[in-house]
mmCIF file of C-alpha atoms in Angstrom:
data_model
loop_
_atom_site.group_PDB
_atom_site.id
_atom_site.type_symbol
_atom_site.label_atom_id
_atom_site.label_comp_id
_atom_site.label_asym_id
_atom_site.label_seq_id
_atom_site.Cartn_x
_atom_site.Cartn_y
_atom_site.Cartn_z
ATOM 1 C CA MET E 1 101.742 117.275 77.993
ATOM 2 C CA SER E 2 99.246 115.354 80.104
ATOM 3 C CA LEU E 3 99.989 111.720 80.762
ATOM 4 C CA VAL E 4 97.320 109.058 80.405
ATOM 5 C CA LYS E 5 96.243 107.722 83.778
ATOM 6 C CA ASN E 6 94.976 104.130 83.846
ATOM 7 C CA SER E 7 95.102 103.481 87.588
ATOM 8 C CA LEU E 8 92.091 102.851 89.787
ATOM 9 C CA PHE E 9 93.735 104.929 92.505
ATOM 10 C CA PRO E 10 94.739 108.598 92.590
ATOM 11 C CA ARG E 11 98.412 109.486 92.463
ATOM 12 C CA ALA E 12 100.032 110.250 95.795
ATOM 13 C CA GLY E 13 100.849 113.777 96.821
ATOM 14 C CA PHE E 14 104.098 115.186 98.131
ATOM 15 C CA ARG E 15 103.382 114.969 101.878
ATOM 16 C CA ARG E 16 102.532 111.275 101.888
ATOM 17 C CA ARG E 17 105.527 110.497 99.694
ATOM 18 C CA ILE E 18 107.897 112.316 102.056
ATOM 19 C CA ALA E 19 106.323 110.724 105.152
ATOM 20 C CA SER E 20 106.734 107.306 103.569
ATOM 21 C CA TRP E 21 110.294 108.167 102.580
ATOM 22 C CA LEU E 22 111.098 109.072 106.202
ATOM 23 C CA TYR E 23 109.785 105.713 107.449
ATOM 24 C CA ASP E 24 111.750 103.868 104.787
ATOM 25 C CA ALA E 25 114.899 105.898 105.472
ATOM 26 C CA LEU E 26 114.841 104.648 109.071
ATOM 27 C CA ILE E 27 114.385 101.075 107.877
ATOM 28 C CA ALA E 28 117.163 101.507 105.299
ATOM 29 C CA ILE E 29 119.496 102.719 108.054
ATOM 30 C CA ALA E 30 118.633 99.612 110.090
ATOM 31 C CA VAL E 31 119.294 97.369 107.075
ATOM 32 C CA TYR E 32 122.616 99.151 106.470
ATOM 33 C CA MET E 33 123.635 98.711 110.114
ATOM 34 C CA THR E 34 122.638 95.042 110.168
ATOM 35 C CA ALA E 35 124.619 94.384 106.980
ATOM 36 C CA GLY E 36 127.533 96.254 108.571
ATOM 37 C CA ALA E 37 127.373 94.057 111.655
ATOM 38 C CA ALA E 38 127.359 90.952 109.458
ATOM 39 C CA SER E 39 130.356 92.154 107.439
ATOM 40 C CA PHE E 40 132.212 93.091 110.628
ATOM 41 C CA LEU E 41 131.614 89.568 111.929
ATOM 42 C CA ILE E 42 132.879 88.021 108.677
ATOM 43 C CA ILE E 43 135.998 90.196 108.638
ATOM 44 C CA SER E 44 136.578 89.445 112.334
ATOM 45 C CA LEU E 45 136.443 85.738 111.587
ATOM 46 C CA LEU E 46 138.894 86.158 108.710
ATOM 47 C CA VAL E 47 141.326 87.922 111.057
ATOM 48 C CA HIS E 48 140.758 85.315 113.771
ATOM 49 C CA PHE E 49 141.501 82.432 111.394
ATOM 50 C CA GLY E 50 144.581 84.156 110.010
ATOM 51 C CA ALA E 51 143.447 85.221 106.529
ATOM 52 C CA PHE E 52 145.114 88.553 107.341
ATOM 53 C CA ASP E 53 146.044 90.533 110.437
ATOM 54 C CA LEU E 54 145.103 94.015 111.647
ATOM 55 C CA LEU E 55 147.727 95.441 109.255
ATOM 56 C CA GLY E 56 149.333 97.538 111.955
ATOM 57 C CA TYR E 57 146.139 99.054 113.327
ATOM 58 C CA GLU E 58 145.026 98.596 116.907
ATOM 59 C CA HIS E 59 141.328 97.950 116.193
ATOM 60 C CA LEU E 60 139.566 96.040 113.438
ATOM 61 C CA SER E 61 137.350 99.045 112.647
ATOM 62 C CA ASP E 62 140.510 101.096 111.931
ATOM 63 C CA THR E 63 141.802 98.342 109.660
ATOM 64 C CA ILE E 64 138.543 98.320 107.678
ATOM 65 C CA THR E 65 138.314 102.123 107.459
ATOM 66 C CA ASN E 66 141.922 102.615 106.347
ATOM 67 C CA THR E 67 142.298 99.658 103.968
ATOM 68 C CA TYR E 68 140.707 100.252 100.556
ATOM 69 C CA TRP E 69 140.453 96.532 99.719
ATOM 70 C CA LEU E 70 138.345 96.075 102.851
ATOM 71 C CA LEU E 71 136.528 99.412 102.880
ATOM 72 C CA LEU E 72 135.148 99.336 99.328
ATOM 73 C CA PRO E 73 133.706 95.795 99.420
ATOM 74 C CA ASN E 74 132.356 96.478 102.923
ATOM 75 C CA GLU E 75 130.499 99.612 101.766
ATOM 76 C CA LEU E 76 129.232 97.929 98.576
ATOM 77 C CA TRP E 77 127.975 95.001 100.664
ATOM 78 C CA LYS E 78 125.986 97.322 102.961
ATOM 79 C CA LEU E 79 124.606 99.471 100.148
ATOM 80 C CA GLY E 80 123.759 96.323 98.194
ATOM 81 C CA TRP E 81 121.528 95.127 101.015
ATOM 82 C CA VAL E 82 119.768 98.495 101.180
ATOM 83 C CA ALA E 83 119.220 98.384 97.405
ATOM 84 C CA PHE E 84 117.960 94.807 97.703
ATOM 85 C CA PHE E 85 115.429 95.925 100.340
ATOM 86 C CA PHE E 86 113.838 98.442 97.964
ATOM 87 C CA ILE E 87 114.064 96.314 94.811
ATOM 88 C CA TRP E 88 112.552 93.286 96.508
ATOM 89 C CA PHE E 89 109.610 95.130 98.084
ATOM 90 C CA TRP E 90 108.869 97.293 95.030
ATOM 91 C CA SER E 91 108.865 94.338 92.639
ATOM 92 C CA LYS E 92 107.088 91.911 94.993
ATOM 93 C CA SER E 93 104.152 94.016 96.166
ATOM 94 C CA GLY E 94 104.825 97.596 95.062
ATOM 95 C CA GLN E 95 105.127 98.628 98.700
ATOM 96 C CA THR E 96 107.952 99.017 101.163
ATOM 97 C CA LEU E 97 107.074 99.013 104.852
ATOM 98 C CA GLY E 98 106.918 102.830 104.891
ATOM 99 C CA MET E 99 104.715 102.844 101.807
ATOM 100 C CA LYS E 100 102.406 100.294 103.392
ATOM 101 C CA ALA E 101 102.060 102.502 106.500
ATOM 102 C CA TRP E 102 101.063 105.480 104.328
ATOM 103 C CA ARG E 103 98.907 103.417 101.897
ATOM 104 C CA LEU E 104 101.170 104.064 98.901
ATOM 105 C CA ARG E 105 102.107 101.686 96.104
ATOM 106 C CA VAL E 106 104.522 102.099 93.225
ATOM 107 C CA GLN E 107 103.290 100.593 89.989
ATOM 108 C CA ASN E 108 103.528 100.896 86.244
ATOM 109 C CA GLN E 109 101.157 103.493 84.835
ATOM 110 C CA ASP E 110 98.866 100.697 83.652
ATOM 111 C CA GLY E 111 98.470 99.541 87.276
ATOM 112 C CA SER E 112 100.723 96.477 87.046
ATOM 113 C CA LEU E 113 103.625 95.694 89.383
ATOM 114 C CA ILE E 114 107.019 96.982 88.360
ATOM 115 C CA THR E 115 109.805 94.588 87.397
ATOM 116 C CA LYS E 116 113.125 94.219 89.201
ATOM 117 C CA LYS E 117 114.784 96.029 86.275
ATOM 118 C CA THR E 118 112.432 99.000 86.680
ATOM 119 C CA ALA E 119 112.997 98.955 90.454
ATOM 120 C CA ILE E 120 116.750 99.161 89.879
ATOM 121 C CA LYS E 121 116.227 102.150 87.558
ATOM 122 C CA ARG E 122 114.169 103.884 90.284
ATOM 123 C CA LEU E 123 116.886 103.554 92.917
ATOM 124 C CA LEU E 124 119.242 106.417 92.072
ATOM 125 C CA PRO E 125 116.659 109.160 91.425
ATOM 126 C CA THR E 126 114.809 108.018 94.561
ATOM 127 C CA LEU E 127 117.949 108.452 96.668
ATOM 128 C CA PHE E 128 117.480 110.944 99.521
ATOM 129 C CA GLY E 129 113.901 111.603 98.354
ATOM 130 C CA PHE E 130 114.943 114.529 96.143
ATOM 131 C CA GLY E 131 113.050 113.211 93.116
ATOM 132 C CA ASN E 132 109.786 113.673 95.006
ATOM 133 C CA PHE E 133 110.147 117.455 94.892
ATOM 134 C CA ALA E 134 109.082 117.290 91.227
ATOM 135 C CA VAL E 135 105.565 116.519 92.520
ATOM 136 C CA LEU E 136 105.421 120.046 93.951
ATOM 137 C CA VAL E 137 106.091 121.502 90.506
ATOM 138 C CA ASP E 138 103.828 119.102 88.593
ATOM 139 C CA ARG E 139 100.662 119.265 90.686
ATOM 140 C CA LYS E 140 98.460 118.099 87.826
ATOM 141 C CA ASN E 141 100.188 114.775 87.066
ATOM 142 C CA LYS E 142 101.817 114.270 90.508
ATOM 143 C CA LEU E 143 104.820 112.457 89.033
ATOM 144 C CA SER E 144 108.213 112.443 90.716
ATOM 145 C CA LEU E 145 111.504 112.404 88.847
ATOM 146 C CA GLN E 146 111.820 108.645 89.342
ATOM 147 C CA ASP E 147 108.247 108.151 88.077
ATOM 148 C CA ARG E 148 108.969 110.108 84.901
ATOM 149 C CA LEU E 149 112.260 108.321 84.238
ATOM 150 C CA THR E 150 110.760 104.838 84.658
ATOM 151 C CA GLY E 151 107.158 105.211 83.455
ATOM 152 C CA THR E 152 105.808 104.455 86.915
ATOM 153 C CA GLU E 153 103.545 106.175 89.403
ATOM 154 C CA VAL E 154 102.962 106.128 93.143
ATOM 155 C CA VAL E 155 99.296 105.832 94.010
ATOM 156 C CA LEU E 156 97.274 106.288 97.176
ATOM 157 C CA LEU E 157 95.419 103.088 98.021
ATOM 158 C CA THR E 158 92.096 102.821 99.777
ATOM 159 C CA LEU E 159 92.049 101.202 103.207
ATOM 160 C CA GLU E 160 90.582 98.043 101.662
ATOM 161 C CA ALA E 161 93.168 97.848 98.877
ATOM 162 C CA ASN E 162 95.991 98.375 101.391
ATOM 163 C CA ARG E 163 95.017 95.363 103.490
ATOM 164 C CA GLY E 164 96.976 92.173 103.142
ATOM 165 C CA ARG E 165 100.507 90.985 103.171
ATOM 166 C CA LEU E 166 103.626 92.679 101.896
#
């Protein structure tokens, strides 16, 4: 089954998608670490002001790691910021920083920007870039798993179309 293509730009191939994914993975790690530093500061302040103590551990990092009621919210906080990074960029301009560097844009198949709801749906199949391997199998349509599941596409922009702000 061939899908109707309404975009002015060709769909992106596997190599550009993976290169963009690598750039964005580095940025996602930085976002995760920054959110972790912020949560560590907040938890440190809570300990300092007596909300709770180190619970028998010598270091605060041990307390966080070994206490489920600290560990789970801490991890969800960090992952939430990483998710926010992708959702915000995809729904605002269709491009993350890595996508901008490689002239890629995610969009609906009619060429319009995706919604926040669609961006959320793209998150899980996009995880670790595995969904992009579907492009190798489907060379004609060049759709990844996340594209197929959400009715979106990743296109290769011209230099002119890629100019401008994120």
